Amino acid sequence: MAKRIKKLGYAGKERSVEINVPEGEAEPWGLDDRLTYVGKDIVRVDAVAKVTGQAKYTFDMNWKGMLVAKILVSPFGAGTLKLINSDKAAKMPGVKAVLLLKKEGEPVLHNGDELAAIAAETEEQAEDAVHAIVYEIEQLPSITTVAQATAPGARQVFPGKDNLSRKRHGGDDPDKAEKEALAAIKSAAKTVEATYTTEVQNHNSLETHGVVARFEKDGSVVLWASTQGTFGVKGDAVDYLKLPESKVRVIAEYIGGGFGSKFGIDVCGKVAVDLAKKTNRPVKCMLTREQEHLTGGNRPSSIQKMKAGVGKDGRITGVVVQTSGSGGIGGGAGCSNPAIYTFGKKYKVEDIVYTNAPGSRAFRAPGHPQGIFAVESFMDELAHAAGEDPIDFRKKNIEDHPFYQAQWELAAREIGWKEKFRKKPGADKGVRKRGVGMASSLWYQMGWPGSEVDVTINKDGSVYVMNGAQDIGTGTKTLLATIVGEELTLPPSSLRVKMGDTNLPIGPGSGGSSTAPGVGPAARTAGIKAKAAFLAAIAKQWKVEPATLSLVAGEVVGANKRMPFVQAARLLPDKLTVRGVRALNYEAYHKSVGGCQFAEVEVDTETGVIQVIKVVAVQDAGQPVSKLLFESQILGGVIQGLSYALHEERILDHRFGTQVNGDLLWYKIAGSVDMPEIVPIAFEVRNGGNNAGIMGLGEPPKVPTAAAIANAVFNATGARVRSLPMTPEKVLAALAEKDGKRGATRAGKGA
Amino acid sequence: MRGVGIAAGGASTAAGLRSGDAAAGAMEIIPAEVAPVILMVNGQKRALKIEPRVTLLRALRNSLDLTGTKQICDRGSCGGCTVLVDGERVNSCMTLALDVVGKKIETVEGVAQGDELHPVQKAFCEFDALQCGFCTPGFVVASKSICDRAKATGVVPTREQIKQELSGNICRCGTYNRVFDAIEKVVGQKA
Amino acid sequence: MKNFEYAIPRSLAQASEAMEVPNAHAKGGGTDLLDLMKGYVVEPDRVVHLMQIPELRTIETKGDEIHIGATVTIAELAANLKVPAVLREAAFETATPQIRTTGTVGGNLCQRPRCWYFRDADYPCLKKKGPTCFSQEGENRYHAIFDNKPCAIVHPSNLGTALVALDAQVITDKRSIDISEFFVLPGDRLYQENVLKPKELVTKVVIKNPPANSAYLEIREKQSFDWALVAAGVSLTLNSGIVAQARIGLGSVSPIPRRAEAAEKLLVGQKLSEKLAAKAADVALEGATPMAQNAYKVPLAKTIVKRAILAAAGLPEAKGR
């Protein structure tokens, strides 16, 4: 451990932070450090492979002798599998094996529950054979909404287990917390109450879940998996197949999206290995698009009731939050609130409700887009009740925070808040009305030890950077190249990165926005070690002290010589490989991530159609490594957030439990014409915490978009839409409610 | 053959269609079996053996190992399978392979000329108009066709028009705005 | 999908002959048929490919008549300036560039419903000869607000709505059918959406003497590829601002593209204004019987009818989106 003082933060808000640097670790980059590649617009290192179609994903694996497997799933939400017969299917052309995944007499719990699988020579043959499996489900009425699940006498989704699981938040004494919060609200000058609902959002990665399994002659197995966790799949496969670690290899060189849904060997992986064993041939098992909706995971729905009091001084005195939601058979329906602001006395009840619906999985910032939609909409409603500007109100109700105020001011300037905020919401004359709104994001310090990165310098001067975890499209490969390139003073594009193979050094699963802060610091350590080893080897050749040599702009400099890196590499007696190991986290400028988004909308008040015109998205995540790719993540988060806000809803038939929109036609994902102008602003912070000062970025940009849009809609129209997705129907209902008319519509269910 | 007189000539005319030079005017009835077919893909004659039900997408991916074109929704709603047939954009998942015999098929693999990337591919890299990359081949092919049309007609599309042209391509990672930027750069360039 | 025999006729006569086997299905671009086949909703033993028949592929003007071949693609229709605005705009609003390149006029008119129960082979709905309509008590937010019993589909054809506003004729290999007779309500005929006899093939659409003023507008949830929530196609004959003739077609509100005859009568002889257009829109939606989840379509449809009337006349407040 060495104590160091580093100047951290960002221009205008610097702080000297005392850091205990672990043994063998580099100091983090501080404000005084000049960086050549890190923080610049570094082009994605695998861009060429992707734009030329050369990149091979799991779905693309194809070789002679491979069989294609397809899965049969239940179309209905609840019941018992009374009959399943694959005799006819087994005899169909090209069919090589059948696997039953559910036995007669076993319960069916949701649309998508797996029943059987078929391996055949061609995809068409497998599809036809699956269609030919005869089965019968004795149905029960599906429990598909929170209301159905919690009605008195409701059937239990899991026999013996209550459909409702309740958690009361309030420290050691929830009763006391509840009392105090209610009292604080009662005594306040103004009280506001509102209920917000959000619907289930399906991940819909464009590459469906899938695994290719190939057993080798020595009994080992190679799995190609569309996964966010190569080592997780390997662990599962080791357990499932009862094979030693050395006999299992998982490869995921390219992955077509995950967003939290792709962890573990999963059903398609087990099907692939089981059928590969049975047929003695490699087997590829990919989900269909419909199945991707069903078993690929989802973000739970929510119903969030909020009640708070605001004092005469504009400060919130207390808040009571009651949330419920359903992640189908999977639970996980928490909403991350109250958060960001100071709420005085707080009390929260959180209900998780089980239904006959596909199980939820972590989806980009679990709990946050829905929780922050409610919090940030509610903050605006409180501000409006208190007669305050939304930004000023937030400034009054937040603890001192190093980023938010600066970010709000930056974004407000960029979008033109002063000119565009309508002091009287809905003031615009005419049918099409404009307004602006804002919301903040938050995320956490993620990234831990458990990553190792190898760097090899070959005698021909080529440099390889290697880690066995995966780049799911976030740009991890580019991050590794940039960080190592920074240390070796070489352009990142000249390095070669290998990822996505469990034969390479260990790395994390890509969840929680923890990959970059996990592998990044390990890469820096590896780069530093590689530089030292390289210079030591050259020094030996030149017969000088290593300390007299350094790398400057791609050249070895010292001992009255300059030699380009590639030329110097030829002097190496042998290639050299070093390993960088991710150390523990240490002191940082700030231990959480902020961010904010400001949106401008135009609402057609006759049709209820919302057009988002512009979004300014300011996002911090410590040190951007490639600024270009950092901004891409921000853009991606905003677009997914917009799609969540306006279009996406998983629709279930409430009697039979079938998802009726299990496609990309009626499950509506925002497309090109729906795009606003988006201004991504990378808010660079030299943060410390780890040697590269990296914080996770993947999740925070998705969090505030829905609330920013909803708040802008209010500013534009004076109508408050409290239900996602904000369809024309709901906007018209909100307008009608504002005008005191009874709207001819349904409200959102948040089922 | 099912009871239609013309079908009796089936065998020879089936072969004729599949090689693209059927006798003019004669109807062909192709049996529900695997049979040889020739497709012109990226300037090359490719021979394959398929049934009538095989879509162009699957013929490319499963028979010709041209896996650049992706299977995403398989129902023509996402554009991930976009290829050019005689210069026009189609969803290859909703096109039977037999329907494009004798036509010029271009896939993402044919957009670059050897090692030389097409300007639109270069622009995609420069603007980072991609993330996971799974929708990228569909966007590259669609974008190439937009840029080629602009070049041929001399009409530079506006950003709104570019958005309309791409309304058949879905991206889940959220790269749209950078795709627009990439195309704008290419079409804005002077000839 | 199930395998099939593939017939490739090169003349209309051959096509008709190719259809003369049990379980044969005609195919234009295939963008609808392939979806139905992949979902095992239809399983033909023979598919008859219509795109190699030259006489079906042309758009011709003959005096004041426009003749549009059945396998003209939607993209070709959208690009042809001889085609009246309402039809061109309806074509442009259809689907995506990829689908418009492939999909045909005939295919668009003959496409099957997009009701999610209909498209699901696990749901034996009325149209598939099953016992019940699942949308009545089920998920019906996108379904019909008129004539929605016993079946509540909306006809998905944009072109149909526009052609209703043009008094078009559908020509088949057997006869000529007025557009007002072409589509059928489920109450009259359950297992198909039009009057075509089995094996009958649409060969062209004819529009006689189209009015100079016309427009087509839709309201959608998503502005990229999405189905209309409501749509309206309007054509007007104006004499110095006075309406001499009006045709109003409503889309996505009924199992057929719906003529709003009472609304048309209201406009005739009047000078157009926003007030009059709004009144006509109210009349057009009289008698709507919304279902549990689609009452929102009523005010939306009124708005789109009003706007389409104004757009057809070239008057302001013409933007539907």
PDB file of C-alpha atoms in Angstrom, chain A residues 44 201 203 228 258-260 299 362-366 368-369 441-447 471-476 479 509-518 593-594 597 617 619-626 629-641 694-705, chain B residues 131 172-174:
ATOM      1  CA  ARG A  44     -14.152   0.317 -32.723  1.00  0.00           C
ATOM      2  CA  GLN A 201     -40.530  -4.763 -21.653  1.00  0.00           C
ATOM      3  CA  HIS A 203     -35.204  -7.503 -24.197  1.00  0.00           C
ATOM      4  CA  GLN A 228     -22.966 -12.192 -21.699  1.00  0.00           C
ATOM      5  CA  GLY A 258     -27.930  -9.279 -24.471  1.00  0.00           C
ATOM      6  CA  PHE A 259     -29.077  -6.345 -22.356  1.00  0.00           C
ATOM      7  CA  GLY A 260     -29.035  -8.568 -19.280  1.00  0.00           C
ATOM      8  CA  ARG A 299     -38.300  -6.213 -17.431  1.00  0.00           C
ATOM      9  CA  ALA A 362     -32.188  -8.477 -15.449  1.00  0.00           C
ATOM     10  CA  PHE A 363     -32.769  -5.845 -18.118  1.00  0.00           C
ATOM     11  CA  ARG A 364     -30.460  -2.889 -18.503  1.00  0.00           C
ATOM     12  CA  ALA A 365     -30.560  -1.154 -15.128  1.00  0.00           C
ATOM     13  CA  PRO A 366     -33.064  -3.490 -13.432  1.00  0.00           C
ATOM     14  CA  HIS A 368     -34.370   1.775 -12.577  1.00  0.00           C
ATOM     15  CA  PRO A 369     -36.132   2.906 -15.749  1.00  0.00           C
ATOM     16  CA  SER A 441     -29.986   9.115 -13.767  1.00  0.00           C
ATOM     17  CA  LEU A 442     -27.960   7.190 -11.290  1.00  0.00           C
ATOM     18  CA  TRP A 443     -25.862   4.076 -11.169  1.00  0.00           C
ATOM     19  CA  TYR A 444     -23.264   2.599  -8.902  1.00  0.00           C
ATOM     20  CA  GLN A 445     -19.608   1.785  -8.667  1.00  0.00           C
ATOM     21  CA  MET A 446     -19.262  -1.640 -10.172  1.00  0.00           C
ATOM     22  CA  GLY A 447     -16.181  -3.589 -11.170  1.00  0.00           C
ATOM     23  CA  ASP A 471     -17.723  -7.902 -25.890  1.00  0.00           C
ATOM     24  CA  ILE A 472     -21.484  -7.750 -26.245  1.00  0.00           C
ATOM     25  CA  GLY A 473     -21.340  -4.682 -28.461  1.00  0.00           C
ATOM     26  CA  THR A 474     -20.342  -2.219 -25.782  1.00  0.00           C
ATOM     27  CA  GLY A 475     -16.807  -2.026 -27.161  1.00  0.00           C
ATOM     28  CA  THR A 476     -14.797  -3.921 -24.560  1.00  0.00           C
ATOM     29  CA  LEU A 479     -11.368  -0.495 -24.449  1.00  0.00           C
ATOM     30  CA  GLY A 509     -20.003 -11.527 -16.892  1.00  0.00           C
ATOM     31  CA  SER A 510     -21.278  -8.392 -18.585  1.00  0.00           C
ATOM     32  CA  GLY A 511     -23.881  -7.332 -16.089  1.00  0.00           C
ATOM     33  CA  GLY A 512     -24.322  -4.357 -13.821  1.00  0.00           C
ATOM     34  CA  SER A 513     -22.122  -2.239 -16.071  1.00  0.00           C
ATOM     35  CA  SER A 514     -19.152  -3.957 -14.539  1.00  0.00           C
ATOM     36  CA  THR A 515     -17.152  -5.243 -17.485  1.00  0.00           C
ATOM     37  CA  ALA A 516     -15.242  -2.090 -18.338  1.00  0.00           C
ATOM     38  CA  PRO A 517     -14.346  -1.316 -14.714  1.00  0.00           C
ATOM     39  CA  GLY A 518     -13.500  -5.001 -14.286  1.00  0.00           C
ATOM     40  CA  VAL A 593     -22.593   7.572 -11.368  1.00  0.00           C
ATOM     41  CA  GLY A 594     -24.939  10.474 -12.152  1.00  0.00           C
ATOM     42  CA  GLN A 597     -31.369  13.851 -19.855  1.00  0.00           C
ATOM     43  CA  ALA A 617     -27.987  13.336 -22.611  1.00  0.00           C
ATOM     44  CA  GLN A 619     -23.556  11.077 -18.753  1.00  0.00           C
ATOM     45  CA  ASP A 620     -20.606  10.538 -16.491  1.00  0.00           C
ATOM     46  CA  ALA A 621     -18.985   7.165 -15.890  1.00  0.00           C
ATOM     47  CA  GLY A 622     -15.557   8.101 -14.636  1.00  0.00           C
ATOM     48  CA  GLN A 623     -12.983   8.020 -17.397  1.00  0.00           C
ATOM     49  CA  PRO A 624     -14.248   7.501 -20.956  1.00  0.00           C
ATOM     50  CA  VAL A 625     -11.784   5.251 -22.718  1.00  0.00           C
ATOM     51  CA  SER A 626     -12.930   5.677 -26.313  1.00  0.00           C
ATOM     52  CA  LEU A 629     -17.850   4.465 -28.138  1.00  0.00           C
ATOM     53  CA  PHE A 630     -18.794   6.135 -24.843  1.00  0.00           C
ATOM     54  CA  GLU A 631     -21.132   8.400 -26.799  1.00  0.00           C
ATOM     55  CA  SER A 632     -22.511   5.369 -28.667  1.00  0.00           C
ATOM     56  CA  GLN A 633     -23.528   3.844 -25.353  1.00  0.00           C
ATOM     57  CA  ILE A 634     -25.268   7.067 -24.379  1.00  0.00           C
ATOM     58  CA  LEU A 635     -27.118   7.148 -27.716  1.00  0.00           C
ATOM     59  CA  GLY A 636     -28.069   3.515 -27.316  1.00  0.00           C
ATOM     60  CA  GLY A 637     -29.417   4.041 -23.819  1.00  0.00           C
ATOM     61  CA  VAL A 638     -31.473   7.062 -24.850  1.00  0.00           C
ATOM     62  CA  ILE A 639     -32.968   5.201 -27.812  1.00  0.00           C
ATOM     63  CA  GLN A 640     -33.894   2.161 -25.732  1.00  0.00           C
ATOM     64  CA  GLY A 641     -35.278   4.520 -23.114  1.00  0.00           C
ATOM     65  CA  ILE A 694     -13.449   3.670 -15.092  1.00  0.00           C
ATOM     66  CA  MET A 695     -17.064   3.399 -13.951  1.00  0.00           C
ATOM     67  CA  GLY A 696     -19.708   1.329 -15.701  1.00  0.00           C
ATOM     68  CA  LEU A 697     -21.651   3.024 -18.484  1.00  0.00           C
ATOM     69  CA  GLY A 698     -23.969   0.496 -20.091  1.00  0.00           C
ATOM     70  CA  GLU A 699     -26.964   1.048 -17.860  1.00  0.00           C
ATOM     71  CA  PRO A 700     -27.250   4.651 -16.645  1.00  0.00           C
ATOM     72  CA  PRO A 701     -28.147   6.215 -20.031  1.00  0.00           C
ATOM     73  CA  LYS A 702     -31.324   4.165 -20.249  1.00  0.00           C
ATOM     74  CA  VAL A 703     -32.665   5.277 -16.915  1.00  0.00           C
ATOM     75  CA  PRO A 704     -33.979   8.867 -17.186  1.00  0.00           C
ATOM     76  CA  THR A 705     -35.315   9.026 -20.744  1.00  0.00           C
TER      77      THR A 705
ATOM     78  CA  GLN B 131     -22.522  -1.744 -31.635  1.00  0.00           C
ATOM     79  CA  ARG B 172     -31.925  -2.745 -30.681  1.00  0.00           C
ATOM     80  CA  CYS B 173     -28.616  -1.268 -29.506  1.00  0.00           C
ATOM     81  CA  GLY B 174     -29.587   2.161 -30.798  1.00  0.00           C
TER      82      GLY B 174
END
